[in-house]
Structure formats: C-alpha cells, structure tokens
PDB file of C-alpha atoms in Angstrom:
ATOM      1  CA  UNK A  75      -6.565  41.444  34.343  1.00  0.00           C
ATOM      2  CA  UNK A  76      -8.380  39.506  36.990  1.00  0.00           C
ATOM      3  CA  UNK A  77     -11.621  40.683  36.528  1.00  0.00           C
ATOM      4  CA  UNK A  78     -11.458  40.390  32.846  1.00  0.00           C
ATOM      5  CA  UNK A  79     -10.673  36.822  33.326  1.00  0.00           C
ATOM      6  CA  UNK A  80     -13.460  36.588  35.959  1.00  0.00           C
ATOM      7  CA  UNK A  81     -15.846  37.950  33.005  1.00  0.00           C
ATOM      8  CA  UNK A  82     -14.110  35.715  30.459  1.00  0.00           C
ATOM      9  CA  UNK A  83     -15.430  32.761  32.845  1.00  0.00           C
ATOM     10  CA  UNK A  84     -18.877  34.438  33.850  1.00  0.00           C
ATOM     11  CA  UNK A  85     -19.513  34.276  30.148  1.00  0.00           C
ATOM     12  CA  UNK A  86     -18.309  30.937  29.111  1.00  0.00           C
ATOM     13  CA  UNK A  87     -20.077  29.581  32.271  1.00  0.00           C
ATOM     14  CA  UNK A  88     -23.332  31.143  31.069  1.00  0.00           C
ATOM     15  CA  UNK A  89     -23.154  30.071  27.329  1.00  0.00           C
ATOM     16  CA  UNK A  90     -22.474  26.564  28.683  1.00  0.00           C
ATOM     17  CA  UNK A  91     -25.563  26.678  30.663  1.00  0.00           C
ATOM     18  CA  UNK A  92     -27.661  28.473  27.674  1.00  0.00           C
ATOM     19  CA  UNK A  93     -26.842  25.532  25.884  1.00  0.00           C
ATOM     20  CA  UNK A  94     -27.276  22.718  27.774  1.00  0.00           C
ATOM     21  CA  UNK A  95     -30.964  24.226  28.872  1.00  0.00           C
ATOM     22  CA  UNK A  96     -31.422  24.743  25.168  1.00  0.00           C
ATOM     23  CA  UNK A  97     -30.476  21.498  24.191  1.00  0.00           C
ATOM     24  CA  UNK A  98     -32.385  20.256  27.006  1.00  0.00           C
ATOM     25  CA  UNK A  99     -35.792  21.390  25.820  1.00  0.00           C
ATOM     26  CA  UNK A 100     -36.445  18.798  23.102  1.00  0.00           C
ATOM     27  CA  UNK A 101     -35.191  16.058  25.347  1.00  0.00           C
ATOM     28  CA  UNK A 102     -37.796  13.430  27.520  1.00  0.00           C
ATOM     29  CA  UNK A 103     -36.212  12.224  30.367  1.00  0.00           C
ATOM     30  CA  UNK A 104     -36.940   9.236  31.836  1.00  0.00           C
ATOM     31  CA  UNK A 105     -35.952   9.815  35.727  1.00  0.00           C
ATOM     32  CA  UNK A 106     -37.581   6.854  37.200  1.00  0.00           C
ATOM     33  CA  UNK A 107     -39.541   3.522  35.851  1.00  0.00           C
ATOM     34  CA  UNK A 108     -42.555   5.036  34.458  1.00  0.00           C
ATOM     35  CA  UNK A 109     -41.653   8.615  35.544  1.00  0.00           C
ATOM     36  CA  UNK A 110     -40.314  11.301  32.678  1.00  0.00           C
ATOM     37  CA  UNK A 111     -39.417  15.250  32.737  1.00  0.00           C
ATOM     38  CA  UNK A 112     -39.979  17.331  29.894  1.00  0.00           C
ATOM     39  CA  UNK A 113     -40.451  21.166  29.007  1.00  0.00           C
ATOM     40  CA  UNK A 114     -43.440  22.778  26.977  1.00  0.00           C
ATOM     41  CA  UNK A 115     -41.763  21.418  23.270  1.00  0.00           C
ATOM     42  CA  UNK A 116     -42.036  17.473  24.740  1.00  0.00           C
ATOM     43  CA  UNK A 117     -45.582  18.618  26.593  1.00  0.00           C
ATOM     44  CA  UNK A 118     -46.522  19.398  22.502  1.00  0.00           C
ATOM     45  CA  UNK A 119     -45.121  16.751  20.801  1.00  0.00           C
ATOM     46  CA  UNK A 120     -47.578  13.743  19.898  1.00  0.00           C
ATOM     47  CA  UNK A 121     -44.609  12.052  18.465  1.00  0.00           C
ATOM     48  CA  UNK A 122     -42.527  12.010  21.843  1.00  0.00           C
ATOM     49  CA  UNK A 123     -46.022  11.248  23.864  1.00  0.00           C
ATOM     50  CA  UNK A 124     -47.016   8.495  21.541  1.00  0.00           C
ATOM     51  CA  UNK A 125     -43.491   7.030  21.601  1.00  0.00           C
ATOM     52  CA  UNK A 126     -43.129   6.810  25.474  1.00  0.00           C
ATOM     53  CA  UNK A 127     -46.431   5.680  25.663  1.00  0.00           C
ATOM     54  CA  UNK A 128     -47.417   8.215  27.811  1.00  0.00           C
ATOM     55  CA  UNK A 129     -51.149   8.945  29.288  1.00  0.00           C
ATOM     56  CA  UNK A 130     -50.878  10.319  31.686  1.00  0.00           C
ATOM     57  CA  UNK A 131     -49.210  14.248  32.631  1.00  0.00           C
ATOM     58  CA  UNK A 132     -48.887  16.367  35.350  1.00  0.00           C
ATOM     59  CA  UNK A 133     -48.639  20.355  33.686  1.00  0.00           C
ATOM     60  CA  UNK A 134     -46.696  22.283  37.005  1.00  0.00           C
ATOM     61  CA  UNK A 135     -46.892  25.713  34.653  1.00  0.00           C
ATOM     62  CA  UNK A 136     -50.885  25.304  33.582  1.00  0.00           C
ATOM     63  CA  UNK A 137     -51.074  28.864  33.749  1.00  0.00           C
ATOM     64  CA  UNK A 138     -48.917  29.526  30.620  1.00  0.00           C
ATOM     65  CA  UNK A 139     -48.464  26.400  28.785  1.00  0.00           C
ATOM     66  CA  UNK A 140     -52.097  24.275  27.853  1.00  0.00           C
ATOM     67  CA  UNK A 141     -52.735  21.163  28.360  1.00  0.00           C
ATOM     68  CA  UNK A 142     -52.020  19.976  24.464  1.00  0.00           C
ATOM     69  CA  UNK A 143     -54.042  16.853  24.353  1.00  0.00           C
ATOM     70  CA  UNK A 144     -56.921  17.600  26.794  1.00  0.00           C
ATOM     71  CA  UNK A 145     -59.408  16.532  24.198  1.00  0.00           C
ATOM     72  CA  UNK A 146     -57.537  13.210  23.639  1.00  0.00           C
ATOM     73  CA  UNK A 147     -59.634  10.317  25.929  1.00  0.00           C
ATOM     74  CA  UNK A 148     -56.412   8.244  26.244  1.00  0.00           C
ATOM     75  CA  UNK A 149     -54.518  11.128  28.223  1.00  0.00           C
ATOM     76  CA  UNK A 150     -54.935  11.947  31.758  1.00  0.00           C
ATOM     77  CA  UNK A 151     -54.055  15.243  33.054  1.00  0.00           C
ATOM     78  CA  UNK A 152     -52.957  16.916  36.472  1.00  0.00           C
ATOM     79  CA  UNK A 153     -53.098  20.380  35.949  1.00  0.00           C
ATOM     80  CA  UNK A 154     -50.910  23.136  38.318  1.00  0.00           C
ATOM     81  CA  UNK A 155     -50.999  26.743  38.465  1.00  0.00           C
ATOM     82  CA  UNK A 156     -47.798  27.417  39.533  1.00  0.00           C
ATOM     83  CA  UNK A 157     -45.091  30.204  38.728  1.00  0.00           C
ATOM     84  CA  UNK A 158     -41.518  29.230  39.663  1.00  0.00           C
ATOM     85  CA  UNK A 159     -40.812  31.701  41.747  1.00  0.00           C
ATOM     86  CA  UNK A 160     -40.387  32.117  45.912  1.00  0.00           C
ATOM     87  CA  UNK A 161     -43.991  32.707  46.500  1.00  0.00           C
ATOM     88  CA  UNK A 162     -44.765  29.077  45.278  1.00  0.00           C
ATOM     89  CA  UNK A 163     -45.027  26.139  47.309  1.00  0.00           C
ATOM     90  CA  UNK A 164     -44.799  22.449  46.035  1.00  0.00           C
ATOM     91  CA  UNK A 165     -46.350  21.465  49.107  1.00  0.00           C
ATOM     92  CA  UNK A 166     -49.522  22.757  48.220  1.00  0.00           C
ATOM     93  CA  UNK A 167     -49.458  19.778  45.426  1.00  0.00           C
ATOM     94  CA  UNK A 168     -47.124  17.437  46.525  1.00  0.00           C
ATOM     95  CA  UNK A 169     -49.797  14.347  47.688  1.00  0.00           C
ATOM     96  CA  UNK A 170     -51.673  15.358  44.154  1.00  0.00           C
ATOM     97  CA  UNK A 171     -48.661  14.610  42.490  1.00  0.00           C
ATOM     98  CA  UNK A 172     -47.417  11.599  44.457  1.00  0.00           C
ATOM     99  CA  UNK A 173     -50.798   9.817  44.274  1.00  0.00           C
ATOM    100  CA  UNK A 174     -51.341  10.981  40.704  1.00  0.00           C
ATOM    101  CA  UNK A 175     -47.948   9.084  39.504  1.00  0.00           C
ATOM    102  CA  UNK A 176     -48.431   6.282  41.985  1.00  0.00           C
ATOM    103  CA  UNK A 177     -51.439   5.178  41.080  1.00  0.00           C
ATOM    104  CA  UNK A 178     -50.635   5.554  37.258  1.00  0.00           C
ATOM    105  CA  UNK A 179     -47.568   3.278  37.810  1.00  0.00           C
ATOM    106  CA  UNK A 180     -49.727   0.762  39.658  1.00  0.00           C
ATOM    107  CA  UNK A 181     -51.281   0.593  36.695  1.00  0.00           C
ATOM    108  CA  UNK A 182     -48.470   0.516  34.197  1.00  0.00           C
ATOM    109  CA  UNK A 183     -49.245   3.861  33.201  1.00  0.00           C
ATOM    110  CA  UNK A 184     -46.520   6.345  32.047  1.00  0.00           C
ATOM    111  CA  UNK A 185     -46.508  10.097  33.506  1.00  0.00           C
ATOM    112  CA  UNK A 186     -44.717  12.650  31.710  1.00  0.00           C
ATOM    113  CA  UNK A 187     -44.497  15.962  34.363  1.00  0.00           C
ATOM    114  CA  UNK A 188     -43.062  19.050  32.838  1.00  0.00           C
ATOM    115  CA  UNK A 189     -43.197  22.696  33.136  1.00  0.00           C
ATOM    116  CA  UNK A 190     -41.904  25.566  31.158  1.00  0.00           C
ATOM    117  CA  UNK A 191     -38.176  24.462  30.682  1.00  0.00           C
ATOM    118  CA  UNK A 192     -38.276  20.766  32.889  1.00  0.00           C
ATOM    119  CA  UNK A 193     -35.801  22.290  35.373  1.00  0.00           C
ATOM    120  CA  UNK A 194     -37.528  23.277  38.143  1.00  0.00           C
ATOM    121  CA  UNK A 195     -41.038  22.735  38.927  1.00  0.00           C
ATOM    122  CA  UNK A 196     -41.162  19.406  37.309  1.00  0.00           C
ATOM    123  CA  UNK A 197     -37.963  18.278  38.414  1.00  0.00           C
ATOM    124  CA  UNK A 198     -39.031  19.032  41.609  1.00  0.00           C
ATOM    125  CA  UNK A 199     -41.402  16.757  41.688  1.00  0.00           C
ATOM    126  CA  UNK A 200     -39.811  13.871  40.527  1.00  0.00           C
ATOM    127  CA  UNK A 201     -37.361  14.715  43.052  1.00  0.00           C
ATOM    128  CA  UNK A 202     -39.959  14.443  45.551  1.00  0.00           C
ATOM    129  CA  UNK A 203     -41.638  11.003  44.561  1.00  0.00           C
ATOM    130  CA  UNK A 204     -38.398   9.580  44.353  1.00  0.00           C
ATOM    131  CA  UNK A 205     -38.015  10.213  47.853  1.00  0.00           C
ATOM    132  CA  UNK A 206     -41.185   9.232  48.904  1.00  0.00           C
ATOM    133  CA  UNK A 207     -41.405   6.133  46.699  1.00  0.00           C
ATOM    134  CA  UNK A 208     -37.558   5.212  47.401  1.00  0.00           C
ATOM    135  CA  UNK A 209     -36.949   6.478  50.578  1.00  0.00           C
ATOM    136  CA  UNK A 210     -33.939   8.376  49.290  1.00  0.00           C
ATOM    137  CA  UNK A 211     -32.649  11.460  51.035  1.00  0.00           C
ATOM    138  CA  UNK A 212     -32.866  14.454  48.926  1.00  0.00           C
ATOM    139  CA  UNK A 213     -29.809  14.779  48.602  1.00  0.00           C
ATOM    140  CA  UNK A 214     -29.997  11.221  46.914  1.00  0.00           C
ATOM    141  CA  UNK A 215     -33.091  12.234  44.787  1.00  0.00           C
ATOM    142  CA  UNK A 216     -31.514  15.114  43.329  1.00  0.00           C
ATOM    143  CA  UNK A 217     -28.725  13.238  42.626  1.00  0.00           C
ATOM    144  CA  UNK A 218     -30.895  10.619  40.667  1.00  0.00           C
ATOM    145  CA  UNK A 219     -32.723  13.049  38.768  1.00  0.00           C
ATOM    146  CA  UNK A 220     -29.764  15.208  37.762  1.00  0.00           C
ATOM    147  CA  UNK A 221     -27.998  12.501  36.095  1.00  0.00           C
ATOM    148  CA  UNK A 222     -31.015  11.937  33.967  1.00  0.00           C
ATOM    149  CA  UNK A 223     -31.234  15.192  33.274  1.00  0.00           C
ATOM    150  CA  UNK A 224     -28.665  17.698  33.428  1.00  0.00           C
ATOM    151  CA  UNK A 225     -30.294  20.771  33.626  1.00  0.00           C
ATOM    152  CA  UNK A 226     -32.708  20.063  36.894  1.00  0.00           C
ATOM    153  CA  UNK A 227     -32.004  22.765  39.232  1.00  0.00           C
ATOM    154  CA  UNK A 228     -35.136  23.735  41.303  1.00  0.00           C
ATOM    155  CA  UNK A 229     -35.289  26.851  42.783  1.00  0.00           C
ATOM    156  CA  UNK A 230     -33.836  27.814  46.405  1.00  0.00           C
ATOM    157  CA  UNK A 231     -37.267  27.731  47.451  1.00  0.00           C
ATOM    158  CA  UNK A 232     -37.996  24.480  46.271  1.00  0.00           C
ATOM    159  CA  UNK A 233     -34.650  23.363  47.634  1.00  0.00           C
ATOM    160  CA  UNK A 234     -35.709  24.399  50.969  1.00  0.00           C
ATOM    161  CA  UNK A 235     -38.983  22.905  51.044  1.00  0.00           C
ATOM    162  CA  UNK A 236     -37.770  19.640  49.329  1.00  0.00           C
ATOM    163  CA  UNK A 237     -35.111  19.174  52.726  1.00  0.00           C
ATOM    164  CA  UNK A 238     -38.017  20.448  54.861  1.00  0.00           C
ATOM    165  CA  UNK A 239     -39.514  17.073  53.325  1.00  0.00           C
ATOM    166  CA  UNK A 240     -36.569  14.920  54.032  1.00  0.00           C
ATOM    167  CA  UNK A 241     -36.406  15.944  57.557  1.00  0.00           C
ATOM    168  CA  UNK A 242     -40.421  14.970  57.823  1.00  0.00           C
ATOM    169  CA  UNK A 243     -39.158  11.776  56.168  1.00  0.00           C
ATOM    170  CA  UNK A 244     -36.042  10.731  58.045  1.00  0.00           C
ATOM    171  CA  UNK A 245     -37.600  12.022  61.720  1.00  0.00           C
ATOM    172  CA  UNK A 246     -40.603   9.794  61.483  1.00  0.00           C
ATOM    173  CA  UNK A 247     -39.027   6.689  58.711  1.00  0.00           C
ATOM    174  CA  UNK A 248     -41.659   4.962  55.919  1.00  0.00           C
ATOM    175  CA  UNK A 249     -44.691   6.992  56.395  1.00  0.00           C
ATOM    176  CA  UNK A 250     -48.147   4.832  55.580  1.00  0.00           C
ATOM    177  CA  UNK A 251     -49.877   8.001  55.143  1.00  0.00           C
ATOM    178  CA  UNK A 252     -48.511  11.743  55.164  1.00  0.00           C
ATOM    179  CA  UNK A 253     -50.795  14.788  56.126  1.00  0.00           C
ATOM    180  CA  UNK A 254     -50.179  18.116  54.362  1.00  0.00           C
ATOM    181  CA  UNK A 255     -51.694  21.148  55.708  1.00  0.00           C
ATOM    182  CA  UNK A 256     -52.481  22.816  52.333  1.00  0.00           C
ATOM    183  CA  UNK A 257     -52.899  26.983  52.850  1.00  0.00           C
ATOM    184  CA  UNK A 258     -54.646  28.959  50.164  1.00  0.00           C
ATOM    185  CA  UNK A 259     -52.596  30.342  47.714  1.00  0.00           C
ATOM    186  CA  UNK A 260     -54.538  33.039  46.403  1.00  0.00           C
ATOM    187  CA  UNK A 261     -54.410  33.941  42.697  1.00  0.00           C
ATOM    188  CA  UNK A 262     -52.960  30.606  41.604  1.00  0.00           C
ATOM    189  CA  UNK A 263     -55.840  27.938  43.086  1.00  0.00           C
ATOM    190  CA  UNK A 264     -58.283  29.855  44.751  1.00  0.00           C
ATOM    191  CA  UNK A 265     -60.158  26.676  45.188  1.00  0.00           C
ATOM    192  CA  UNK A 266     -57.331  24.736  47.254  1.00  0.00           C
ATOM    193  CA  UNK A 267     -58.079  22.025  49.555  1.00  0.00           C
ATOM    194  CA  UNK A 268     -57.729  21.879  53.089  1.00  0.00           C
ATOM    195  CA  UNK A 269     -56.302  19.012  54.481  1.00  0.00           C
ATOM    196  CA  UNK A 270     -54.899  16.642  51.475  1.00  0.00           C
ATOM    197  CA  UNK A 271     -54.068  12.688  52.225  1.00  0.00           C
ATOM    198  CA  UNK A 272     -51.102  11.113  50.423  1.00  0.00           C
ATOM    199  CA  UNK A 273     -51.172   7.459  51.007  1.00  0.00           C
TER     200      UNK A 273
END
C-alpha cells in the first residue's frame, strides 16, 4: 500500500513539474530591472523581443538553439556553448555575462538570457549578477529569481559553483574588480581566454 502511494505521489509530483516547465516555456521573466529569462520559444519570438524592448541577449545553449535575430542591427548577442550538464562551468563565462548585462543596463538596454528551457543555465546567470550587482547571498539570489520564475532550478553543479561564488564574495566584501582563472574547455570554446576581468 505504501509504495503504491509513494508512486501515486512520484507521479503527481512529476506531472506538476511537467507542467509548470511546460507552461513556463512561453513565459519572459523579468528577474531584475532590465534583466529577463526565457527558453528557446521567447529566444524566437519577435513579438515578445519587440515588446520588452529587448537588444540585447545572452544564448547559454548556442550550440543547439541559433541566435534568431543575428542579422537584425538593433540586437546584440552573447553567444555560449554550453551543455547543462556536470562537465560545464559558468565560471568560464561568468565576467562575459556580468559585464555584458552591466554595461547594457548602463545604457538602458534590456538583456533577455535564455537557454533551452530558462531553468538552468540562464537562470544561473541571473542568479549570479544578482549577486554581484546586489550583493545578495546566493541563497538570496535564488530566492529572487525563483519567485520570478518558478521553474529556475540550476543544476547541482551550478549550485556548487554559484556558493563557491558567494564564499569569494562574502570572504573578501564589494569586489571593484574580480579575476577568473578561465581553463579551456575543450569541445565547447576551444578558443577560451585566459585570464578574464569583470569590473
């Protein structure tokens, strides 16, 4: 009896979470001023681009969904190969990402970053500026982002790296200028930087 119930809640636990990600994928959410998450259907969508205003996007899953509006001159775009899986690393990107958005919003610019579904990669992200730009503890961040959109959930190696980041952040306070050592990654950006500057 109790492990039918246990597969009676499995189930219902799973459809709930089908749906919300479902429902989820034709949804742009604004997570911060200036700052939205979206999966490949808003990354398409000229209607939900034009209506945010949006110029400006950072594509965390370039290796299997295109950059939609490359050719359009009013669109910026910050392109990542990344899988969302345990061999990736949003450290290798994190200052690209930070300064990308920053300097966008310094200039009243509107970033839209997304991925496959906008639940990991991209919310990870967001997560991550919000820290930076806030000085929020992740915990904080994830918070944040999660109630503007329900389905973030980065992976457990995301989650790792993103409260390696707050203990970089809380040991050393406001950082004017953080130092990333970014290591190769191979098949996914064989042309990787070295040393990257996020100011």
């Amino acid at each position: 009896m109790c492990l039918y119930i246990h597969k009676l809640v499995h189930t219902y636990i799973g459809a709930n979470r089908r749906n919300a990600m479902a429902d989820c994928e034709a949804v742009c959410s604004c997570v911060f001023e200036g700052v939205f998450v979206g999966g490949h259907k808003i990354a398409q969508s000229a209607e939900v681009i034009g209506s945010f205003n949006i110029t400006q996007i950072v594509n965390c899953s370039a290796s299997v969904v295109q950059n939609y509006f490359i050719d359009d001159s009013n669109i910026t775009y910050l392109s990542l190969n990344m899988v969302d899986g345990r061999q990736d690393d949003i450290t290798w990107f994190m200052c690209d990402v930070i300064n990308f958005v920053e300097v966008g919003r310094r200039s009243n610019l509107n970033t839209l970053i997304h991925c496959e579904k906008g639940i990991s990669r991209s919310c990870s992200y967001s997560i991550a500026y919000l820290m930076w730009k806030k000085q929020m503890p992740m915990k904080d961040a994830f918070a944040h982002v999660k109630s503007n959109r329900s389905v973030c959930n980065p992976n457990s190696a995301f989650t790792c790296q993103l409260l390696e980041l707050d203990e970089l952040f809380s040991g050393q306070g406001r950082l004017q200028s953080l130092i990333w050592r970014c290591a190769s990654h191979g098949e996914y950006d064989p042309c990787c930087p070295g040393w990257t500057i996020c100011r």
